[in-house]
Structures are given as C-alpha cells and as structure tokens.
CSV table of C-alpha atoms in Angstrom, one decimal:
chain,number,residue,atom,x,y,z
A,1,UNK,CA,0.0,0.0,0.0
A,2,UNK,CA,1.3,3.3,-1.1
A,3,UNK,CA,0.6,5.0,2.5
A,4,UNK,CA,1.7,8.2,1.6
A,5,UNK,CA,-0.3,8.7,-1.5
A,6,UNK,CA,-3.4,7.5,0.6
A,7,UNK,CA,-2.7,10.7,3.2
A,8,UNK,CA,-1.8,12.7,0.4
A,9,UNK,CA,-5.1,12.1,-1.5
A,10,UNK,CA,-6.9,12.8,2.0
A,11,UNK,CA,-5.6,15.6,2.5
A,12,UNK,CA,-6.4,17.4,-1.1
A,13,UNK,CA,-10.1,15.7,-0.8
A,14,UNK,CA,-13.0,18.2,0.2
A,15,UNK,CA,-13.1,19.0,4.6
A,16,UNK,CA,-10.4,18.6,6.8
A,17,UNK,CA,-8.1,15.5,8.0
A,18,UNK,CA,-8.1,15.1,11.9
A,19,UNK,CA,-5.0,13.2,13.6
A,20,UNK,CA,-4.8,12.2,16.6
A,21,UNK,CA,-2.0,12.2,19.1
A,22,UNK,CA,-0.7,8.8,20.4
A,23,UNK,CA,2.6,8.1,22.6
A,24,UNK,CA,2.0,4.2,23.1
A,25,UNK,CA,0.7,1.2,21.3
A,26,UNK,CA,-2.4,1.0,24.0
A,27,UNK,CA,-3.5,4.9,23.2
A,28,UNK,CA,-3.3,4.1,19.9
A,29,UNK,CA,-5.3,1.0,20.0
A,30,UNK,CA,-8.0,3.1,21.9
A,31,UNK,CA,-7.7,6.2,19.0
A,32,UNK,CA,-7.8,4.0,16.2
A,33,UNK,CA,-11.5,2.9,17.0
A,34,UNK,CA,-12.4,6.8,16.9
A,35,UNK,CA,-10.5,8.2,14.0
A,36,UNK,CA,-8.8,6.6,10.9
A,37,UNK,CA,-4.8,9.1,11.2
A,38,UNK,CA,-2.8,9.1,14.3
A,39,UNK,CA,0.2,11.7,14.8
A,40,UNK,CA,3.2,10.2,16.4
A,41,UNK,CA,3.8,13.1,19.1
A,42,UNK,CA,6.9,13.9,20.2
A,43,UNK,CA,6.1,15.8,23.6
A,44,UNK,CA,4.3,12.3,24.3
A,45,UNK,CA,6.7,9.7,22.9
A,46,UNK,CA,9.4,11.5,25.1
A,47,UNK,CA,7.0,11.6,28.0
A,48,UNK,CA,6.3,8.2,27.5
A,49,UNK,CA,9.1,6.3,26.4
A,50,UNK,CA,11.8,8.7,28.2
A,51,UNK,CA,10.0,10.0,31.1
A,52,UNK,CA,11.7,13.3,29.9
A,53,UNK,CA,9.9,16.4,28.1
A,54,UNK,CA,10.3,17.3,24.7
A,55,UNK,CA,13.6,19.4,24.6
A,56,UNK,CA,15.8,16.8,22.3
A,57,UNK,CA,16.1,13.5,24.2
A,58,UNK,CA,14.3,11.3,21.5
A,59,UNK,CA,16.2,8.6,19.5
A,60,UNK,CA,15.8,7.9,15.9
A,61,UNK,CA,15.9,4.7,16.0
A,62,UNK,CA,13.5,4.8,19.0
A,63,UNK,CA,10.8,6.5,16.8
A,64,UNK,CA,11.5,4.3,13.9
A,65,UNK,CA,11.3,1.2,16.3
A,66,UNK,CA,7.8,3.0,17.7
A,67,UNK,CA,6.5,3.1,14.0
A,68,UNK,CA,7.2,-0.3,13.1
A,69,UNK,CA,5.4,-1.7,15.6
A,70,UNK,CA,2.1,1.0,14.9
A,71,UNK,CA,2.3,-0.1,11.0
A,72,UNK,CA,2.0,-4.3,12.5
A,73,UNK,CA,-0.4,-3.0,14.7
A,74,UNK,CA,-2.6,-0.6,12.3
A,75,UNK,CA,-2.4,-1.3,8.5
A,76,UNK,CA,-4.6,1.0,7.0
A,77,UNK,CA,-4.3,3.8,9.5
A,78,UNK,CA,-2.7,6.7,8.3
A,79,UNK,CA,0.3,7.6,10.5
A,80,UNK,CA,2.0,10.9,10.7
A,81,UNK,CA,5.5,11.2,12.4
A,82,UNK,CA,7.0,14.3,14.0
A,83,UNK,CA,10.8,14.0,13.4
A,84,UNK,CA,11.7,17.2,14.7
A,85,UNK,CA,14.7,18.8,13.2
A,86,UNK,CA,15.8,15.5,11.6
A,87,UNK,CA,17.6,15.0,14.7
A,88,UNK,CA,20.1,17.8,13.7
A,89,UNK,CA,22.3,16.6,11.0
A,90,UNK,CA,20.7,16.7,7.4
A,91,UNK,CA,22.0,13.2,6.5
A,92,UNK,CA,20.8,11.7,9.3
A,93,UNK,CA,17.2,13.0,8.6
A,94,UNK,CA,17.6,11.9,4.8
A,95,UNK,CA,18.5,8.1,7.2
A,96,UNK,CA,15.7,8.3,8.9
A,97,UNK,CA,12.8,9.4,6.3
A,98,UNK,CA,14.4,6.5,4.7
A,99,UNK,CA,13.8,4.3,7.0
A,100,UNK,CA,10.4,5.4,8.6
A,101,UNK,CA,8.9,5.4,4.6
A,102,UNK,CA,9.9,2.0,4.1
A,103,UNK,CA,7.9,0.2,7.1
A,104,UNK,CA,5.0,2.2,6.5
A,105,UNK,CA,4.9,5.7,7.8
A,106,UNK,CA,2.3,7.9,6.0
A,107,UNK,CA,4.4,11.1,6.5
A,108,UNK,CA,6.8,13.3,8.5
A,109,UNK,CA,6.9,16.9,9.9
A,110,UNK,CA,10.5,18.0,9.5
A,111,UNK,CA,11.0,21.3,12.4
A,112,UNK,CA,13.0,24.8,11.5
A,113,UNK,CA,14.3,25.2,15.1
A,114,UNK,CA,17.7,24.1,16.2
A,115,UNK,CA,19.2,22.7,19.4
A,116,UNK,CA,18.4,22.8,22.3
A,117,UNK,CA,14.8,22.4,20.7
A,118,UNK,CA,11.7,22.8,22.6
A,119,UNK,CA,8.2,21.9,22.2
A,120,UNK,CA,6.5,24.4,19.3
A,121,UNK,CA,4.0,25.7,22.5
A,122,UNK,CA,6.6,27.0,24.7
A,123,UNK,CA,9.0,29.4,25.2
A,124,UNK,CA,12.5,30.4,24.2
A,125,UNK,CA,12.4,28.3,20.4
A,126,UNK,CA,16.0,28.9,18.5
A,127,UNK,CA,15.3,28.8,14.7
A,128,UNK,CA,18.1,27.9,12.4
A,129,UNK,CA,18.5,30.4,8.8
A,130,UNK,CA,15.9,29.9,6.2
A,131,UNK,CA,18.4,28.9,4.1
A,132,UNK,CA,19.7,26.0,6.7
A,133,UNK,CA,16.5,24.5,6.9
A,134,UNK,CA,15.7,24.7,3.3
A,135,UNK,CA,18.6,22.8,2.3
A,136,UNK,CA,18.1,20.1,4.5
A,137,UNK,CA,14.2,20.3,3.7
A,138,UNK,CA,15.3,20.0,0.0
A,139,UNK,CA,17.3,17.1,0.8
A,140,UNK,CA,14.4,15.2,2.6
A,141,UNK,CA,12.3,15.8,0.0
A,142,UNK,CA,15.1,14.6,-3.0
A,143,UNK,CA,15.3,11.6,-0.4
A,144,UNK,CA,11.8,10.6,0.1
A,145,UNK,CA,9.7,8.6,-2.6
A,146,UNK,CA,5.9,9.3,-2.1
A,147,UNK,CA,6.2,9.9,1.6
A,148,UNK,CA,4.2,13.4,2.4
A,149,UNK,CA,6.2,16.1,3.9
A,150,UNK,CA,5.0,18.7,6.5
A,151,UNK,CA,7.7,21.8,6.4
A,152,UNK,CA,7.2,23.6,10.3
A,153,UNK,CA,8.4,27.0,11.1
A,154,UNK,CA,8.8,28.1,15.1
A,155,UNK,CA,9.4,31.2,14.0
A,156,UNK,CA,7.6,33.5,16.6
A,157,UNK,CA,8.7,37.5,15.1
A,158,UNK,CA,5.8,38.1,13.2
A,159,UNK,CA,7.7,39.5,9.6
A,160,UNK,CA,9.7,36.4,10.2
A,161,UNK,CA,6.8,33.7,10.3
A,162,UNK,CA,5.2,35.2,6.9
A,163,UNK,CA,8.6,35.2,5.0
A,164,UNK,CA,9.2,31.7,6.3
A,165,UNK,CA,6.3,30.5,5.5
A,166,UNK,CA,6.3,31.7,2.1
A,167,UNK,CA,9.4,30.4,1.3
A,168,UNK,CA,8.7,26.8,2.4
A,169,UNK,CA,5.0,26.9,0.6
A,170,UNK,CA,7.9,27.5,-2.4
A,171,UNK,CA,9.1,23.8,-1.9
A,172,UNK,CA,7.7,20.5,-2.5
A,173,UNK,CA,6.8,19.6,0.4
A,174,UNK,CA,2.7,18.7,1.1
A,175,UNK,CA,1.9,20.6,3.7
A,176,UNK,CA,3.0,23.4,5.7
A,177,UNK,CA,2.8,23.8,9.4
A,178,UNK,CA,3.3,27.2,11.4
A,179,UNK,CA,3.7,25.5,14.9
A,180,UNK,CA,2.8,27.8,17.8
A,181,UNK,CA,0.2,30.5,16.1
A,182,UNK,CA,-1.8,32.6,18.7
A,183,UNK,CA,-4.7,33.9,17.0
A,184,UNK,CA,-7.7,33.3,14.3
A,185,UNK,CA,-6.0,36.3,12.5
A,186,UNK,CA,-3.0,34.7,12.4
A,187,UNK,CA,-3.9,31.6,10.7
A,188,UNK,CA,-5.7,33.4,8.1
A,189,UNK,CA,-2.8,35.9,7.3
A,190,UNK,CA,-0.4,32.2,7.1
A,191,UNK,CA,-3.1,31.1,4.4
A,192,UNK,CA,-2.9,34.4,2.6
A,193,UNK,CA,0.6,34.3,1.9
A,194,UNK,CA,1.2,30.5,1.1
A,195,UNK,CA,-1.4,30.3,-1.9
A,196,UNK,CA,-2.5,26.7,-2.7
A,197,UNK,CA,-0.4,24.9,-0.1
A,198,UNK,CA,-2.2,22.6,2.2
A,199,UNK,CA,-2.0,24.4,6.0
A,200,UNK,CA,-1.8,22.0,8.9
A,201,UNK,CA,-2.7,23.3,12.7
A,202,UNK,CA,-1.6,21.7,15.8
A,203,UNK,CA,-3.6,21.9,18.4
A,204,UNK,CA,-2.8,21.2,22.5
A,205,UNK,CA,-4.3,21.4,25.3
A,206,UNK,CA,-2.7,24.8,27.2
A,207,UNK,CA,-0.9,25.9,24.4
A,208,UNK,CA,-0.8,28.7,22.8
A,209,UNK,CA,-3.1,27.8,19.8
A,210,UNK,CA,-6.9,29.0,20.0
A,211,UNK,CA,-9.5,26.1,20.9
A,212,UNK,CA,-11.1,25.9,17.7
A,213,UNK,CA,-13.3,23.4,16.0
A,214,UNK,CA,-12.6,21.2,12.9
A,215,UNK,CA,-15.8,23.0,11.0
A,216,UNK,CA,-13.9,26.5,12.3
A,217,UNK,CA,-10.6,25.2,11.3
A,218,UNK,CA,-11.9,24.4,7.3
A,219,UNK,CA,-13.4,27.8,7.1
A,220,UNK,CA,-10.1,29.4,7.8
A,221,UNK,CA,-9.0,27.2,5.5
A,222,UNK,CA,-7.2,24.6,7.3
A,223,UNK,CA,-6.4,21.1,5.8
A,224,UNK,CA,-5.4,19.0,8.5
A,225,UNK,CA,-5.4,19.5,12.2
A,226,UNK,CA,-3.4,17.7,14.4
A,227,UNK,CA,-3.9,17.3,18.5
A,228,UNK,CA,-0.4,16.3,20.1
A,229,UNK,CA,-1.7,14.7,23.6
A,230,UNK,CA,-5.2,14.7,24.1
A,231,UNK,CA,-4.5,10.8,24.6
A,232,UNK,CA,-1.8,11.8,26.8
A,233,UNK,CA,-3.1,14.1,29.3
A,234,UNK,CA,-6.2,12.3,29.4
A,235,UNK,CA,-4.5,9.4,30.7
A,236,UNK,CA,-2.7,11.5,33.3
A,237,UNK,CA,-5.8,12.8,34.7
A,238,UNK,CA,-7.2,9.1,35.0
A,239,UNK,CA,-4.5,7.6,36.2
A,240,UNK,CA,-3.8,10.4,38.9
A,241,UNK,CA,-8.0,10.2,39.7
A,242,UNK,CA,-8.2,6.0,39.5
A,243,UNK,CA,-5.2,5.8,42.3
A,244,UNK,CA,-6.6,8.3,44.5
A,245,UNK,CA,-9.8,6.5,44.5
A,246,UNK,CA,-7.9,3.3,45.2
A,247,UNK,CA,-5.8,4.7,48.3
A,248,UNK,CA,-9.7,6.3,49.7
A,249,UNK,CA,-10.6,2.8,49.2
A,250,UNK,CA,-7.8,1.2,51.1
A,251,UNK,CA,-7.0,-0.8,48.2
A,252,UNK,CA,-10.3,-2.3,47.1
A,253,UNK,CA,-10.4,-2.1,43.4
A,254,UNK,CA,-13.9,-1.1,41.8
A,255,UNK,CA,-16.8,-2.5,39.9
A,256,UNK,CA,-16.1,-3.1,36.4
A,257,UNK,CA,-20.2,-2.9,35.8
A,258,UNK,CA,-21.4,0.5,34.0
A,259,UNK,CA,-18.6,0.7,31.0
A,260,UNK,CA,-15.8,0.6,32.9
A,261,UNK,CA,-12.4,-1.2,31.9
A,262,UNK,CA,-11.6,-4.3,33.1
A,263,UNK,CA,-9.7,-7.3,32.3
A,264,UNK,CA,-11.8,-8.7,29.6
A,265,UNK,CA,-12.8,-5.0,27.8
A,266,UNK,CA,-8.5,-4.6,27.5
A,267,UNK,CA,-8.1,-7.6,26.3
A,268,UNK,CA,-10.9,-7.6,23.2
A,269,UNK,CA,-9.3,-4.2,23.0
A,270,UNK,CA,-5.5,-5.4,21.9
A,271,UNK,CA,-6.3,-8.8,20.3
A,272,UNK,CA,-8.0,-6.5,17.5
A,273,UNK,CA,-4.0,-5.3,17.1
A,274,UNK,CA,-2.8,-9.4,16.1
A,275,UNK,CA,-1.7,-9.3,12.5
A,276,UNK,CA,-4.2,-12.7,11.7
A,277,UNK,CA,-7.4,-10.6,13.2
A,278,UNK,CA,-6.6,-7.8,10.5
A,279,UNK,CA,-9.3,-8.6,7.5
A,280,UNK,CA,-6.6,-7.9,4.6
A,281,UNK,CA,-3.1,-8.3,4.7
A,282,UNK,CA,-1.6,-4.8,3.4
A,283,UNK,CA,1.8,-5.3,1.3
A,284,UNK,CA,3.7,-2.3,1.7
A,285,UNK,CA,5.1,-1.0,-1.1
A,286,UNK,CA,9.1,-0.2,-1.2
C-alpha cells in the first residue's frame, strides 16, 4: 500500500483530515477505533518512552522502532510522524525518512528550530537560517519517494513567520505547518501568503493555539489538524483520579459494571491489534 499517496489524497479531498496524538501502542489501539490518522507526538513519545519532556532526548531509532510496531499493529491507519529537526544533521534526517517510509509511515513533519529544541508551545524556540533548513528540507524531500512532507516553522517575530512561510509553501513539500500560532488572525494571514499549499494546525491542550473546531478550522482554510496529547493528558488525569480513588478505598479495586475497563474489555481491545485478526493483509510497497 502506497501509505503516503493515501494521506496525500486525504488531504487534497473536500473537509479537513483530523489526527490524533498517540505516545504508546495501548493509546493508539483506543484512538484507532475513533478516527482513521494518528500523529506520532513527540512531547508524548518522550513523555512516554523517556520520562523526559520534549527538549531533544528522543532517538531515531527509537521513533523508527515506535513506527514499526504502529504499522504491524494498524495497517490501513494513516500515521504521521513528528521527526523534529531531523535530529540535527541533514543526513541523518535523509536516514531516517528512509527508514520510517519504508515500514510504512504515511508522512513526516521536519522542524526549522535548532538545538536545544523545545516543544512548538513553549518558550524560548532557537530557529536555524531559512536557508539551513531549506537545504536540509530539499534534501528530505530529494530523499523521500511518495512519503508526504510537512515543512514547520517556530518562528515567533511576526515578519519572520510570513517570510518563512512563504518560502517553504515554495518547496515540494505537502503541507505546511506554522507551529505555535496565537490567533484566528494569524492563521488566516499564514493562508494568505502561502497560496495553494495545504495548511496544517496543531492543536494542544494549554498551548498557545486557539481552541477551535474542525468546522472552524476548514473555514479558515485549514487542511489538517493535528492534537499532540489529548490521549496523553487524558491518561494522566485518569490515572492520577483512579489511584486516589484506590488509596480512599484502602486498596479495594472497583466495579467493572457501568462501561468501565476491566480485564476482559482490555483484552478484546488489543487482540484486534494481532496481525491474523486484520481482514486484509496490506503489502507495503518499497
């Protein structure tokens, strides 16, 4: 299966393309029966597999591992991968698109800041020149095959965000991502400067992004929207709520009556994930 033609076509069909945030193989087993993309997050892959925020601890060969596994797991999901800044060096970013297209992964989103990074909704982002990024966007893209690429700016000045992100809607790449924008103003003065290019907007909870809707996000002319760590931060607050109740309860675990998880729900859950429960074999295509 050609996976990034599929999320190419998506995302140039009429009405937006959500994706959903996952940072472990049991979110993304519960977001796959709601929504058909998920968006490998990087502030939860690091939170999940590191324990560490997202400031430049993640491992290529971690993500790529990460992927492998989602593509066994989900074969006709599409899967989006943050990549950051290619993990700094050009080549190693051409190594790793490389890799990540040929078990499966439906697209990247390839960062303008350098190191020490930080995540695209906090403070203190250091961007690299335009015309640093550019080359090693322009090498990504001469590297990948039909892979879709999402060119990201953290530029926060505001002159500098427009000329960035009219130079990148220049490139190949897919889609273009202005990480971080503050205002319903702001997206539509991105869109008036980029032309044709699909627009992606990244939405998190607490960030500095405005709540908006998926209808709201298409009218402003938004093609895909992408929510880092709802799956995340959800689990957080459950987790935190489920052992309080457990210590008020002096240990005595609940009633699994009423919807709520136990042993048997989790399990129906992940056996949907064995390859010989999937209808129809993919072949991906390399």
């Amino acid at each position: 299966m050609n996976y990034g033609t599929a999320l190419r076509n998506e995302i140039r069909s009429d009405g937006i393309t959500p994706l959903i945030g996952i940072y472990d193989m049991h979110s993304a087993s519960v977001a796959a029966q709601h929504y058909n993309g998920l968006f490998v997050s990087g502030f939860g892959f690091a939170a999940s597999h590191y324990g560490l925020p997202d400031i430049g601890f993640i491992a290529w060969s971690d993500i790529v591992a990460f992927v492998q596994r989602l593509r066994l797991a989900f074969p006709r999901t599409h899967l989006l991968v943050d990549i950051d800044d290619g993990y700094v060096d050009p080549e190693v970013a051409c190594h790793v698109v490389e890799h990540l297209e040929r078990i499966g992964a439906s697209g990247v989103i390839l960062e303008d800041q350098r190191r020490p990074r930080r995540c695209g909704h906090v403070d203190g982002k250091q961007i690299l020149p335009l015309e640093d990024y550019l080359e090693k966007l322009e090498m990504v893209l001469a590297t990948r095959e039909e892979l879709v690429v999402v060119a990201r700016t953290d530029a926060v000045e505001e002159d500098e965000i427009l000329r960035r992100a009219a130079a990148l809607a220049e490139t190949d790449a897919d889609v273009l991502l202005v990480d971080g924008v503050r205002s319903v103003e702001w997206i539509r003065r991105v869109r008036s400067v980029i032309g044709d290019k699909p627009l992606l907007f990244n939405q998190i909870a607490g960030g500095k992004s405005p709540r908006l809707s998926l209808p709201e996000l298409s009218e402003l002319g938004v093609d895909v929207a992408i929510y880092s760590t709802p799956c995340l931060f959800a689990a957080q607050a459950a987790i935190d709520t489920a052992l309080a109740e457990l210590r008020a309860n002096d240990g005595r675990l609940p009633e699994t009556t009423g919807g709520a998880v136990g042993v048997a729900s989790s399990l129906e859950l992940l056996s949907q994930n064995i390859s010989r429960h999937h209808e129809k074999p993919v072949r991906m295509s390399v």
